mmCIF file of C-alpha atoms in Angstrom:
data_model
loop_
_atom_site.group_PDB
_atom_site.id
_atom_site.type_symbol
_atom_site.label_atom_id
_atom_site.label_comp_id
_atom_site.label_asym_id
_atom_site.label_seq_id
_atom_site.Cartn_x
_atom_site.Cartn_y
_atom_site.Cartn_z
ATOM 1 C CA UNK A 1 53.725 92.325 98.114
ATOM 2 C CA UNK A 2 55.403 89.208 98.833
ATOM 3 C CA UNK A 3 59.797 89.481 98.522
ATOM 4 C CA UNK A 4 60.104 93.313 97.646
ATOM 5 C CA UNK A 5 63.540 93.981 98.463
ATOM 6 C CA UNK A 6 64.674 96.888 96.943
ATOM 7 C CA UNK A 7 62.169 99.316 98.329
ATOM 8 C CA UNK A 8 63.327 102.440 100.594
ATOM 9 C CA UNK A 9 60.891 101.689 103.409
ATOM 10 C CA UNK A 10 61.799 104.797 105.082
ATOM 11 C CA UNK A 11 61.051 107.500 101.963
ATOM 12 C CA UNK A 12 58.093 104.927 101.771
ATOM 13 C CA UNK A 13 56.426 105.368 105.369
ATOM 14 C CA UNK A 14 57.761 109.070 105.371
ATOM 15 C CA UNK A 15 55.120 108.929 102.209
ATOM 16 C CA UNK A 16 52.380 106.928 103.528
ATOM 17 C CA UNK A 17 52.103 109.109 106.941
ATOM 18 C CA UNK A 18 51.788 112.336 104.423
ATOM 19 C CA UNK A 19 49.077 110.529 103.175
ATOM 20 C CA UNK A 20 47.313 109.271 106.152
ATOM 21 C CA UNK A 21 47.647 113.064 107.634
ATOM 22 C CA UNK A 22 46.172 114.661 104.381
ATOM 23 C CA UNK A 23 42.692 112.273 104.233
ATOM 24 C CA UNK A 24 42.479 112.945 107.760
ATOM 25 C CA UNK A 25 42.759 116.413 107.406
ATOM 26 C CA UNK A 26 40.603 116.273 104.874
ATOM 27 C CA UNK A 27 37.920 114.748 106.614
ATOM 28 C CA UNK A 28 38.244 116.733 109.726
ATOM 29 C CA UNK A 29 37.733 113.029 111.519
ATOM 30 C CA UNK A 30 39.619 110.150 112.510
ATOM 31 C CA UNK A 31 42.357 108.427 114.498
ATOM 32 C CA UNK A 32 46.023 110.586 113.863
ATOM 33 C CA UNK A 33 47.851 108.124 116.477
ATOM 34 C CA UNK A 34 46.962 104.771 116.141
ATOM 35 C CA UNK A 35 47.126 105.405 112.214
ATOM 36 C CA UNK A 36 50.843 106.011 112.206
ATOM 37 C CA UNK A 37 51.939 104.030 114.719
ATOM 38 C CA UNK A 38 51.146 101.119 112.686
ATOM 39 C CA UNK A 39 52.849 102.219 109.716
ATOM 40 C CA UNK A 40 56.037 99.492 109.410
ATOM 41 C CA UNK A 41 53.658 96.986 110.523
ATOM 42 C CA UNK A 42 51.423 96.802 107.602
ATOM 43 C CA UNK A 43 54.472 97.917 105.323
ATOM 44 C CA UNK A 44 56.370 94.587 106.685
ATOM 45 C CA UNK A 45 53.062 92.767 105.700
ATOM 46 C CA UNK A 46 51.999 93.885 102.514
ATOM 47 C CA UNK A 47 55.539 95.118 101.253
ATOM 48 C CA UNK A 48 57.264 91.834 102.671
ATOM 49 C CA UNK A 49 55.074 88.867 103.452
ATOM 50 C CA UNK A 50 51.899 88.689 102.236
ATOM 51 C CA UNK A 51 50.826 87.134 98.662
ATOM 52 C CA UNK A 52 48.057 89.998 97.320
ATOM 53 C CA UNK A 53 47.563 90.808 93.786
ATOM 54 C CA UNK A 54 45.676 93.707 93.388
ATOM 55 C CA UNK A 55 44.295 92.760 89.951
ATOM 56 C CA UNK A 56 42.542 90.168 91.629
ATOM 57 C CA UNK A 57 41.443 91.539 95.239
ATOM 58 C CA UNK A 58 39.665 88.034 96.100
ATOM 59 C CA UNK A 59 42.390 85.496 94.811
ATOM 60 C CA UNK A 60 41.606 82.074 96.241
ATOM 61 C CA UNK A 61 45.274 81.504 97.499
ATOM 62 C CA UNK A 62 45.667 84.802 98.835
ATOM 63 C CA UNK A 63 46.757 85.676 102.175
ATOM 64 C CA UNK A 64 44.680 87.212 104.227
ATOM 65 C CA UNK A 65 44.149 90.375 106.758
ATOM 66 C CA UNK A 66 42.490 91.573 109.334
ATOM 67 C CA UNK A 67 42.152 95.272 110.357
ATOM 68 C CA UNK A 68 41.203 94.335 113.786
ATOM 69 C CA UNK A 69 41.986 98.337 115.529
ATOM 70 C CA UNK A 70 39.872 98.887 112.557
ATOM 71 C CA UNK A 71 40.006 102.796 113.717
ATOM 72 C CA UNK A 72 43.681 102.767 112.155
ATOM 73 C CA UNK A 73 42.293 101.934 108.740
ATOM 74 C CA UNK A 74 43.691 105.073 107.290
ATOM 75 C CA UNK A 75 47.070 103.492 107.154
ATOM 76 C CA UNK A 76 45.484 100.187 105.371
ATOM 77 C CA UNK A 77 44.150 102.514 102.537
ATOM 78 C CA UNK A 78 47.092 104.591 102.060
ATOM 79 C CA UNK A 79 48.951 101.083 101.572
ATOM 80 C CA UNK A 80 45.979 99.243 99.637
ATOM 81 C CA UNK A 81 45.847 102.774 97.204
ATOM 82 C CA UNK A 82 49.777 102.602 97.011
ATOM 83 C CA UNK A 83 49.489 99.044 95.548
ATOM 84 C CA UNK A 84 46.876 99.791 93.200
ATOM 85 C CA UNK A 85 43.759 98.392 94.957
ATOM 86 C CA UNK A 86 41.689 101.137 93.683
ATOM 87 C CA UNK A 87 43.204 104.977 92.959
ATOM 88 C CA UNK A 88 44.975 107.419 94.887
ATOM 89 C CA UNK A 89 43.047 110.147 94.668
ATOM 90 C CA UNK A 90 40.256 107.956 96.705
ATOM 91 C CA UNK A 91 42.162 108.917 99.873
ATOM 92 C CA UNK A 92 40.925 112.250 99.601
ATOM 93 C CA UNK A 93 37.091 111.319 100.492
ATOM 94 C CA UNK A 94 37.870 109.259 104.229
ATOM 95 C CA UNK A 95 34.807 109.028 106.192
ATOM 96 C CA UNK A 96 33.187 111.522 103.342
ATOM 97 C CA UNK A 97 29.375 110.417 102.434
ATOM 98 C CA UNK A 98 29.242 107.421 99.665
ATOM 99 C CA UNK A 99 33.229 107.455 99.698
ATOM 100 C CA UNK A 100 33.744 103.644 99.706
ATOM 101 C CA UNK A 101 36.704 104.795 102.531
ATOM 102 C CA UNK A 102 34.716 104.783 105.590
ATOM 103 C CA UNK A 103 35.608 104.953 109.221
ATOM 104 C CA UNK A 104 36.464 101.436 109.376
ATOM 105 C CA UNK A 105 37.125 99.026 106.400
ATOM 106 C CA UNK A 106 34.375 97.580 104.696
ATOM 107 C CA UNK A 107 34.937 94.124 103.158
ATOM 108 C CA UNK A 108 31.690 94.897 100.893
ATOM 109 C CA UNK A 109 33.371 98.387 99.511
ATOM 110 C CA UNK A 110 37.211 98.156 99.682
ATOM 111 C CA UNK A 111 38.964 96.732 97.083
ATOM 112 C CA UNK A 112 41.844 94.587 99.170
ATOM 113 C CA UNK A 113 39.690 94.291 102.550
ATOM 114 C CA UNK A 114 39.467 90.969 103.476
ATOM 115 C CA UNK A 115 36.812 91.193 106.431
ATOM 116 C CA UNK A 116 34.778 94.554 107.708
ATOM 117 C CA UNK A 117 35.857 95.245 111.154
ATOM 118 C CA UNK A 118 35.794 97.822 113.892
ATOM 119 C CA UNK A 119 34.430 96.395 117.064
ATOM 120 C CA UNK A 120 37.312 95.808 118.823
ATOM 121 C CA UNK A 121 38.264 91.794 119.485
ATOM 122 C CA UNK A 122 35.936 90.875 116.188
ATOM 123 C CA UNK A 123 38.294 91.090 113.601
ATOM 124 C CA UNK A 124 40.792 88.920 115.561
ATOM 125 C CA UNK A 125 38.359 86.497 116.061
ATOM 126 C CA UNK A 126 37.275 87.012 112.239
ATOM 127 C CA UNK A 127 40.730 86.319 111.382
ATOM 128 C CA UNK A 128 41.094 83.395 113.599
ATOM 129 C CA UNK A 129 38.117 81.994 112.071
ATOM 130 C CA UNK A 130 39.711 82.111 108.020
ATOM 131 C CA UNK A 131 42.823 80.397 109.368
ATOM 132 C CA UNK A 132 40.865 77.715 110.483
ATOM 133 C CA UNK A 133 38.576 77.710 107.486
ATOM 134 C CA UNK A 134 42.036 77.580 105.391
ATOM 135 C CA UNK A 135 43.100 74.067 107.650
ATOM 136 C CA UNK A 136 39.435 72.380 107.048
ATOM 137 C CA UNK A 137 40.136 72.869 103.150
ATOM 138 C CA UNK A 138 43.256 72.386 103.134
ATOM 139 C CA UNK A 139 44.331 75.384 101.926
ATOM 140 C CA UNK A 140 48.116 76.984 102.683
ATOM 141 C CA UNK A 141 47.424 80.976 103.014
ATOM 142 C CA UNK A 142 47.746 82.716 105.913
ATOM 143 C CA UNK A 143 45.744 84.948 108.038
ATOM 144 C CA UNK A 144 47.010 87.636 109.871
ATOM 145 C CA UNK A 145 45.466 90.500 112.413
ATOM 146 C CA UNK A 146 46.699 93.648 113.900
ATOM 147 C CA UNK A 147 45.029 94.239 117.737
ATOM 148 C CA UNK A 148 45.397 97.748 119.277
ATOM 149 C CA UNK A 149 47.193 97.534 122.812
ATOM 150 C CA UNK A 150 43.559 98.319 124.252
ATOM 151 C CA UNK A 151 41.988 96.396 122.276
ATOM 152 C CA UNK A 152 43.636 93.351 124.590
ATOM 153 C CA UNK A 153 41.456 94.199 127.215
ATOM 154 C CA UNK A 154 38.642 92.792 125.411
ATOM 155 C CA UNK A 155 37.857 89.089 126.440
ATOM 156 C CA UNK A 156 36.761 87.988 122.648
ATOM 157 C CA UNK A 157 40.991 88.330 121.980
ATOM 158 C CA UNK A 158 41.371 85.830 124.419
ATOM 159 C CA UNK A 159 38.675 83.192 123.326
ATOM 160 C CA UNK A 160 40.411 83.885 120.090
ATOM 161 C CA UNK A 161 43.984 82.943 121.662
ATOM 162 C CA UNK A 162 42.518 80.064 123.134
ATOM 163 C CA UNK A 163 40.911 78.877 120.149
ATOM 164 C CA UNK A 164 43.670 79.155 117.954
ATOM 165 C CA UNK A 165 46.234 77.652 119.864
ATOM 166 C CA UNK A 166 43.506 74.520 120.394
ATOM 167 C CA UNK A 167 43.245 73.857 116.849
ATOM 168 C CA UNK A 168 46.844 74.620 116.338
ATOM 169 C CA UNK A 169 46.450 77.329 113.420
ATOM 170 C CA UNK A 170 50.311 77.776 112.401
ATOM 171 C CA UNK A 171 48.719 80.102 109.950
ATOM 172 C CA UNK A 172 47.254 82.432 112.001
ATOM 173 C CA UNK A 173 49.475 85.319 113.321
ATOM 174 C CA UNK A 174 48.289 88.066 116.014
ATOM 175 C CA UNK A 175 49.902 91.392 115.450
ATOM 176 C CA UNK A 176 50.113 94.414 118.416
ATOM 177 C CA UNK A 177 50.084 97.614 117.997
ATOM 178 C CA UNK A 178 51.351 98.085 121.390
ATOM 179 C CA UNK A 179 52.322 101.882 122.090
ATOM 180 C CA UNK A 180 50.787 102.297 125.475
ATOM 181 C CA UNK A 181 48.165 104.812 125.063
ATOM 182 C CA UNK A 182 44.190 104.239 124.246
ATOM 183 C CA UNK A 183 41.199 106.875 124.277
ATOM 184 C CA UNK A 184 41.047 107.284 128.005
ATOM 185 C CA UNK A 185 44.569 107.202 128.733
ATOM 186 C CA UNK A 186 47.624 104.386 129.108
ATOM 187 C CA UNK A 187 47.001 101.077 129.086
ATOM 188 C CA UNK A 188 48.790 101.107 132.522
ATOM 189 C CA UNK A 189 46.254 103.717 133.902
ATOM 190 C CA UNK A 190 43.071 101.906 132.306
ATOM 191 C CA UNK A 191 43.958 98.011 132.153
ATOM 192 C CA UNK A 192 47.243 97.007 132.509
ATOM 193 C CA UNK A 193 48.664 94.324 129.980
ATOM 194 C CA UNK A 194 51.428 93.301 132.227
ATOM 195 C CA UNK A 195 53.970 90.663 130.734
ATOM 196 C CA UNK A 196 51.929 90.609 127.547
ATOM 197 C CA UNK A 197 54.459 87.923 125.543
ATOM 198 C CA UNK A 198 54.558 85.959 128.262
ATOM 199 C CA UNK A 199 50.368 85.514 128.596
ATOM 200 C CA UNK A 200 50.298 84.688 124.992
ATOM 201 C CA UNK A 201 52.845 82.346 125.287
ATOM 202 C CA UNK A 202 51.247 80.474 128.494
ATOM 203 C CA UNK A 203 48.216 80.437 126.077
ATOM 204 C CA UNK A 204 50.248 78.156 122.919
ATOM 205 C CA UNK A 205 51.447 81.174 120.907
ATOM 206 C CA UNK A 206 54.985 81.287 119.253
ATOM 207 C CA UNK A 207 55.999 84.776 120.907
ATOM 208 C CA UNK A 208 58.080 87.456 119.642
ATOM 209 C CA UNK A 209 59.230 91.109 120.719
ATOM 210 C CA UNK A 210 60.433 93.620 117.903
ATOM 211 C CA UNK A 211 60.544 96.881 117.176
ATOM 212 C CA UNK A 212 57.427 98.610 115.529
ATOM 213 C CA UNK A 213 59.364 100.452 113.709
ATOM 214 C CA UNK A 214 61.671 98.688 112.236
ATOM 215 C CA UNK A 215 60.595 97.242 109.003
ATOM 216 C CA UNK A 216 62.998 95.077 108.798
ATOM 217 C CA UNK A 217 62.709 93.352 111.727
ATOM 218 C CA UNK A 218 58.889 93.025 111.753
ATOM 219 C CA UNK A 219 59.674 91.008 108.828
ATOM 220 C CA UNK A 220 62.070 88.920 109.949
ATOM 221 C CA UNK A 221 59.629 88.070 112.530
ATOM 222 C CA UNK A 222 56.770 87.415 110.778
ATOM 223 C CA UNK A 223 58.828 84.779 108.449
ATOM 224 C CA UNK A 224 60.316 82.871 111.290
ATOM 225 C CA UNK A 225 58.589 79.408 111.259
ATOM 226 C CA UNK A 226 56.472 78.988 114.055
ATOM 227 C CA UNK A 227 56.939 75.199 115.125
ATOM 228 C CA UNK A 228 53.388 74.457 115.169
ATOM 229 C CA UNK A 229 51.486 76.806 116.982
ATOM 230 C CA UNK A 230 49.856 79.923 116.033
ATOM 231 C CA UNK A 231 51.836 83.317 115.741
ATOM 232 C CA UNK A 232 52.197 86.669 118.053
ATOM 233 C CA UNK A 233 54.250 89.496 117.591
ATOM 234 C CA UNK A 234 54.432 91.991 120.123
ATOM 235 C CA UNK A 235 55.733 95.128 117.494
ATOM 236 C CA UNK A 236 56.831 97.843 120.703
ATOM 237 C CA UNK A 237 55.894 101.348 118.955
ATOM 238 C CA UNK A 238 54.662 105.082 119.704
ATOM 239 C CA UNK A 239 51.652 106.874 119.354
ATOM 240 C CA UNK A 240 51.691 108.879 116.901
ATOM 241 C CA UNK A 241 55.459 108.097 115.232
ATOM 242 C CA UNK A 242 56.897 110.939 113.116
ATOM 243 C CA UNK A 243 55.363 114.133 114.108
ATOM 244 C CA UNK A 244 56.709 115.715 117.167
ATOM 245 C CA UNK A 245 53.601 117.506 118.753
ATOM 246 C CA UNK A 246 51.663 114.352 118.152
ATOM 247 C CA UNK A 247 53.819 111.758 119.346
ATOM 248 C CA UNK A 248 53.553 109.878 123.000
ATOM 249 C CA UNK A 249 50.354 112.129 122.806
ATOM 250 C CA UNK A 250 47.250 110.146 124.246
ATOM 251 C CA UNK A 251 44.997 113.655 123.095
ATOM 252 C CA UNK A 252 45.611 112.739 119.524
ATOM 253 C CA UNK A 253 44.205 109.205 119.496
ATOM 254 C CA UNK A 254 40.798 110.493 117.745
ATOM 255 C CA UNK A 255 41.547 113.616 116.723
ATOM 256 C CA UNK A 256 42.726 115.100 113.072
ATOM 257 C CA UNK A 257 44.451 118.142 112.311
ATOM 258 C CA UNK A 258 43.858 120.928 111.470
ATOM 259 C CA UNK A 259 45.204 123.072 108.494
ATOM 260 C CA UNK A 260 47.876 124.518 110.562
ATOM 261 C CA UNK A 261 48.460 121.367 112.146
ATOM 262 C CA UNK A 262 48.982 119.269 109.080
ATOM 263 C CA UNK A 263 51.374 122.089 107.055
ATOM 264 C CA UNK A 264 53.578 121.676 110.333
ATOM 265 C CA UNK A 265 53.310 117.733 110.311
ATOM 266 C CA UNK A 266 54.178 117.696 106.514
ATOM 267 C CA UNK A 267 57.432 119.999 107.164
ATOM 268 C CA UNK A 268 58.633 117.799 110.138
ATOM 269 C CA UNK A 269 58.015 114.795 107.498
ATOM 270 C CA UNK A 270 60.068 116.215 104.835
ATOM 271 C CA UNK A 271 63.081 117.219 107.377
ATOM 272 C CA UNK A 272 62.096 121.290 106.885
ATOM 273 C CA UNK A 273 61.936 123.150 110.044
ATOM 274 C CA UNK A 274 58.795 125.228 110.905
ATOM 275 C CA UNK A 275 58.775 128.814 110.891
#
């Protein structure tokens, strides 16, 4: 939450991505690479920025998020379970039948989800939509959405860039994920994004290049003020950060592992070599 300063954010993602790689194991389904390579992002949110109390999931003055790559909503739950949303042991039953911890995040279900998203571009323009909702009432939380890298080759996240920049929503921020790779290959080989800063920023958006995973930095960036105009933050990262055979790896963008796979990934994790 909001000004925790005395956390270890690297024992903390070195936890989370032992998490994230156990439900998926467990469920034999889901996104491995686009789950941790969003790790420090949401860490920098919900460990540094954003006002949450999980006692009270729907405060009135809370900020807000939106899951947009809603396929990397393993990472969200590990975080949301971590900070007491609902408990830990829930992990275990991702994508399971009648687990509330479905594929993608349900607003309906999840304790701590703030809008239900999965089709890709919706939850940005979701998002958009409660920062504008917060101007009309005069309200001073802020909204902010993660976007996979392929997920910008969707037109609805630029009606959404347009839109916010129109209404000048200084608190709405656009998060990406960008680490090159989507289902069918890189984004170079599918859709190239090209100068991606530099389109938002011809569009009205305060732009700003950091490294994913720094934690540190992502915050830094997300608490600059932004002079007026809505918010991105291109966070530079890779597929599949801290397990060697999965990283850089577009073959792991859908896939879990297996058994074998996940004793290995939890060894690498906890600095052990495998035998």
């Amino acid at each position: 939450m909001r000004g925790t300063t005395t956390m270890n954010y690297e024992q903390k993602g070195t936890a989370l991505r032992k998490d994230i790689l156990k439900m998926l194991c467990a469920a034999h389904s889901g996104h491995s690479g686009g789950s941790l390579s969003c790790v420090e992002i949401l860490m920098g949110l919900y460990y540094g920025v954003m006002k949450v109390d999980p006692q009270n999931p729907r405060m009135g003055d809370r900020d807000r998020f939106s899951m947009s790559k809603g396929h990397g909503c393993p990472t969200l739950y590990a975080i949301l379970a971590d900070l007491g949303f609902f408990p830990r042991k829930e992990l275990w039953t991702l994508r399971k039948i009648d687990s509330r911890l479905q594929g993608h995040p349900d607003m309906h279900k999840v304790p701590g989800v703030d809008i239900s998203t999965g089709s890709l571009g919706q939850g940005a323009a979701n998002a958009m939509g409660m920062a504008l909702a917060a101007k009309y009432m005069g309200k001073d939380y802020k909204v902010y959405t993660l976007l996979g890298d392929g997920e910008c080759q969707e037109g609805i996240v630029w009606e959404t860039a347009m839109a916010a920049a129109h209404y000048k929503l200084d608190n709405f921020v656009m998060i990406l994920d960008h680490n090159g790779l989507q289902i069918d290959g890189t984004n170079d080989e599918v859709m190239g994004l090209g100068d991606i800063c530099g389109k938002f920023s011809a569009f009205g958006f305060d732009c700003t290049s950091v490294d994913g995973h720094d934690v540190y930095a992502i915050i830094e960036a997300l608490k600059r003020p932004s002079s007026g105009k809505p918010k991105f933050i291109e966070c530079r990262t890779i597929k599949g950060k801290g397990v060697s055979f999965m990283e850089n790896e577009v073959g792991w963008h859908g896939r879990p592992p297996s058994e074998a796979e996940l004793e290995q990934a939890l060894m690498e994790l906890e600095g052990k070599k495998h035998g």
